[in-house]
XYZ file of C-alpha atoms in Angstrom:
283
model
C 90.075 9.565 172.411
C 86.830 10.879 173.858
C 87.153 14.220 175.638
C 84.762 13.218 178.426
C 84.342 10.290 180.805
C 81.206 9.190 182.654
C 81.122 8.687 186.406
C 80.757 4.913 186.005
C 83.705 4.811 183.591
C 85.768 6.819 186.051
C 84.925 4.433 188.884
C 86.101 1.518 186.734
C 89.283 3.364 185.761
C 90.114 4.200 189.386
C 89.757 0.513 190.281
C 91.884 -0.597 187.352
C 95.619 -1.204 186.963
C 96.358 2.271 185.585
C 94.198 4.753 187.506
C 94.156 8.330 186.265
C 95.401 11.379 188.102
C 92.328 13.205 189.396
C 92.201 17.013 189.468
C 89.447 18.862 191.345
C 89.018 22.363 189.872
C 85.942 23.593 191.707
C 85.463 27.307 191.020
C 82.786 29.939 190.692
C 82.828 33.230 188.843
C 83.370 35.958 191.424
C 80.786 38.705 191.040
C 80.243 41.355 193.718
C 77.146 40.576 195.767
C 75.019 43.154 197.569
C 74.671 40.837 200.543
C 78.412 40.793 201.138
C 78.742 37.006 201.059
C 82.334 35.721 201.096
C 83.693 34.508 197.750
C 83.496 30.834 196.905
C 86.372 28.873 198.441
C 87.175 25.964 196.141
C 89.912 24.593 198.371
C 87.602 24.480 201.377
C 84.942 22.760 199.271
C 87.540 20.236 198.125
C 88.754 19.483 201.630
C 85.211 19.002 202.888
C 84.617 16.211 200.381
C 86.132 15.089 197.089
C 86.494 11.996 194.919
C 89.132 9.800 196.602
C 92.622 10.664 195.460
C 91.695 13.952 193.776
C 94.065 16.903 194.104
C 92.757 20.472 194.250
C 93.871 22.890 191.516
C 93.158 26.617 191.897
C 91.874 28.070 188.625
C 92.629 31.698 189.492
C 96.167 31.011 190.705
C 97.348 27.929 188.802
C 95.342 27.962 185.556
C 95.620 31.694 184.920
C 97.912 34.658 185.383
C 96.886 37.785 187.278
C 94.180 39.887 185.578
C 95.447 42.658 183.348
C 95.363 44.001 179.813
C 95.193 40.413 178.480
C 91.906 39.806 180.299
C 90.531 38.513 183.579
C 92.048 35.041 183.197
C 95.164 35.352 181.018
C 97.009 32.158 180.226
C 99.300 31.079 183.055
C 103.040 31.367 182.946
C 104.081 28.073 181.378
C 106.780 27.354 183.934
C 104.411 27.990 186.825
C 101.676 25.933 185.194
C 104.047 23.008 184.692
C 105.183 23.193 188.312
C 101.560 23.246 189.506
C 100.686 20.218 187.396
C 103.713 18.282 188.645
C 102.775 19.128 192.258
C 99.338 17.707 191.485
C 100.934 14.459 190.315
C 100.485 14.938 186.570
C 102.827 12.892 184.389
C 102.933 12.584 180.620
C 102.428 8.807 180.638
C 99.478 8.710 183.047
C 95.870 9.580 182.146
C 94.296 12.662 183.730
C 90.638 13.222 184.614
C 89.463 16.682 185.608
C 86.225 17.609 187.348
C 84.536 20.570 189.011
C 81.301 21.124 190.898
C 79.171 20.262 187.892
C 79.092 23.295 185.609
C 82.069 22.008 183.652
C 83.626 25.376 182.885
C 86.606 25.186 185.247
C 87.300 21.535 184.466
C 87.284 22.374 180.776
C 89.793 25.172 181.326
C 92.187 22.654 182.896
C 91.427 20.118 180.132
C 92.171 22.701 177.434
C 95.404 23.881 179.059
C 96.697 20.334 179.419
C 95.810 19.579 175.795
C 97.330 22.849 174.575
C 100.564 22.048 176.401
C 100.794 18.544 174.990
C 99.312 16.091 177.473
C 98.111 13.117 175.390
C 95.359 11.703 177.619
C 93.078 14.071 179.530
C 89.295 13.938 179.965
C 86.567 15.826 181.805
C 84.160 14.061 184.153
C 80.794 14.574 182.469
C 78.452 16.212 184.970
C 81.242 16.898 187.452
C 81.137 15.977 191.118
C 77.335 16.012 191.051
C 77.413 12.949 188.783
C 79.697 10.963 191.104
C 77.820 8.333 193.135
C 80.794 6.784 194.914
C 82.331 7.641 198.280
C 84.049 10.930 199.062
C 87.089 11.618 201.184
C 88.051 14.694 203.155
C 91.282 16.557 203.747
C 94.032 17.318 201.245
C 95.755 14.718 199.083
C 99.545 14.535 198.918
C 100.396 12.998 195.540
C 103.783 11.897 194.358
C 105.473 14.504 192.165
C 104.656 14.146 188.473
C 106.948 14.660 185.499
C 104.750 16.603 183.064
C 106.675 19.202 181.069
C 104.286 21.523 179.180
C 105.012 22.343 175.548
C 102.480 24.909 174.268
C 100.986 24.746 170.808
C 99.452 21.289 170.560
C 95.994 22.761 169.837
C 94.918 26.057 168.295
C 94.977 29.331 170.227
C 93.717 32.722 169.023
C 94.815 36.210 169.966
C 92.593 39.267 169.459
C 93.702 39.915 165.877
C 93.227 36.272 164.890
C 89.782 36.242 166.501
C 88.782 39.339 164.534
C 89.962 37.732 161.310
C 88.210 34.443 162.033
C 84.934 36.288 162.627
C 85.224 37.417 158.995
C 86.728 34.345 157.337
C 85.329 31.448 159.369
C 83.089 31.006 162.405
C 83.750 32.731 165.721
C 81.333 31.587 168.443
C 80.500 33.698 171.506
C 79.856 31.316 174.405
C 78.402 33.912 176.805
C 74.730 34.322 177.628
C 72.695 35.879 174.842
C 71.924 39.069 176.750
C 75.638 39.774 177.192
C 76.294 39.055 173.516
C 73.539 41.510 172.547
C 74.915 44.133 174.930
C 71.730 44.327 177.000
C 73.643 43.700 180.233
C 77.310 43.525 181.156
C 77.932 42.741 184.837
C 81.694 42.320 184.690
C 83.520 43.803 181.719
C 83.900 47.458 180.605
C 81.262 47.407 177.847
C 78.579 45.071 176.544
C 78.246 43.611 173.078
C 80.294 41.238 170.966
C 83.149 40.984 168.487
C 81.799 42.060 165.089
C 80.943 38.975 163.057
C 80.802 36.604 166.020
C 77.790 34.297 166.335
C 75.941 33.841 169.644
C 76.243 30.261 170.957
C 75.684 30.174 174.742
C 77.615 27.312 176.269
C 74.726 26.497 178.608
C 72.822 25.196 175.572
C 75.386 22.394 175.224
C 74.185 20.605 178.361
C 70.976 18.854 179.256
C 68.837 19.232 182.384
C 71.056 16.737 184.198
C 74.135 18.916 183.731
C 75.777 16.487 181.312
C 76.771 17.319 177.765
C 74.137 16.565 175.169
C 74.811 13.552 172.905
C 77.459 14.049 170.232
C 74.916 13.957 167.388
C 72.839 16.709 169.009
C 75.905 18.839 169.592
C 77.076 18.369 166.030
C 73.649 19.349 164.684
C 73.659 22.449 166.863
C 77.076 23.630 165.736
C 76.450 22.832 162.084
C 73.260 24.936 162.248
C 75.411 27.794 163.570
C 77.785 27.480 160.616
C 80.360 24.867 161.658
C 80.070 22.766 158.508
C 82.029 22.010 155.386
C 85.447 22.357 156.949
C 84.813 25.870 158.275
C 87.483 27.013 160.719
C 85.935 27.508 164.161
C 86.971 29.570 167.180
C 85.332 30.322 170.518
C 85.491 33.100 173.084
C 83.544 34.027 176.222
C 84.142 36.516 179.015
C 87.599 35.390 180.087
C 88.449 32.089 178.423
C 86.753 29.751 180.914
C 83.242 28.961 179.644
C 84.636 29.093 176.103
C 86.855 26.134 177.002
C 83.673 24.237 177.833
C 82.325 25.067 174.376
C 85.593 23.855 172.821
C 85.045 20.634 174.799
C 81.492 20.310 173.433
C 82.781 20.903 169.913
C 85.421 18.205 170.436
C 82.724 15.750 171.546
C 80.850 16.684 168.356
C 83.964 15.939 166.309
C 84.627 19.581 165.401
C 88.070 21.026 166.206
C 88.011 24.598 167.487
C 90.478 27.243 168.613
C 90.165 29.163 171.875
C 90.491 32.938 172.132
C 91.867 32.921 175.663
C 91.737 36.677 176.276
C 88.086 36.699 175.220
C 85.712 39.617 175.814
C 87.542 40.838 178.935
C 90.633 41.512 176.815
C 88.745 42.742 173.749
C 86.466 45.158 175.612
C 89.377 46.531 177.627
C 90.972 47.875 174.443
C 89.100 51.006 173.300
C 90.524 50.638 169.790
C 88.580 47.396 169.234
C 85.156 47.674 167.571
C 82.057 46.496 169.421
C 78.812 45.230 167.904
C 75.507 45.160 169.785
C 72.179 43.484 169.138
C 71.301 40.046 167.801
C 72.945 40.613 164.399
C 76.541 39.307 164.341
C 77.698 42.446 162.488
């Protein structure tokens, strides 16, 4: 099954006999701003206009636990995640399509969590809401309760020790911007740099100017050039396990399975016992 769906394919699916559950996961990384602007309100954005039938899912509250020693977006409590998905109408036997405002990071986080917990049919709207050309509706949807019961472990997950080992034995990709990987800037986490042995692979390079993922052949060529060839085991991390999920999505489109280090740099850099590499050299 393809990991993504186009806007035209989604329109056809919504008009068909077995329409998917639609999840709207609009979100923006919260960084302090000198101007004092209020933080992005995904729920308000959803209620002001969303794809008909879509249900809002809050990344910070429903797709993650509270920030702590496991990072800025630790994995959610499984019971709470399952309850949130059922409230959103998710059932095991019904397809799910997830979208966000267009960046794809938040939608991919929901996609990865649903896959990791065993949902068999979940896709991301390629290009997000910006790609949708159909009508929008306002207000909040009230879906019928779903029956999805999450069972973790369906796809690979890394902890810090496994990520460190994979950086030595396989290919660990760092999905953050290159300047954060090199340690030149670090606007959010305690220190800049990267996990020793990790290879820089900014997730923004996986999309074209239109905000959609590049064709599968281009993505595969990119990842193979970075070392994902010949059966090499691949893992991905970012700042807090959100943009890395988008890179896992791109790898899936390319036909390359990859594990997610959910704690990512926010967990790694918060532990002073963990080594930190700086500069363009992986080591």
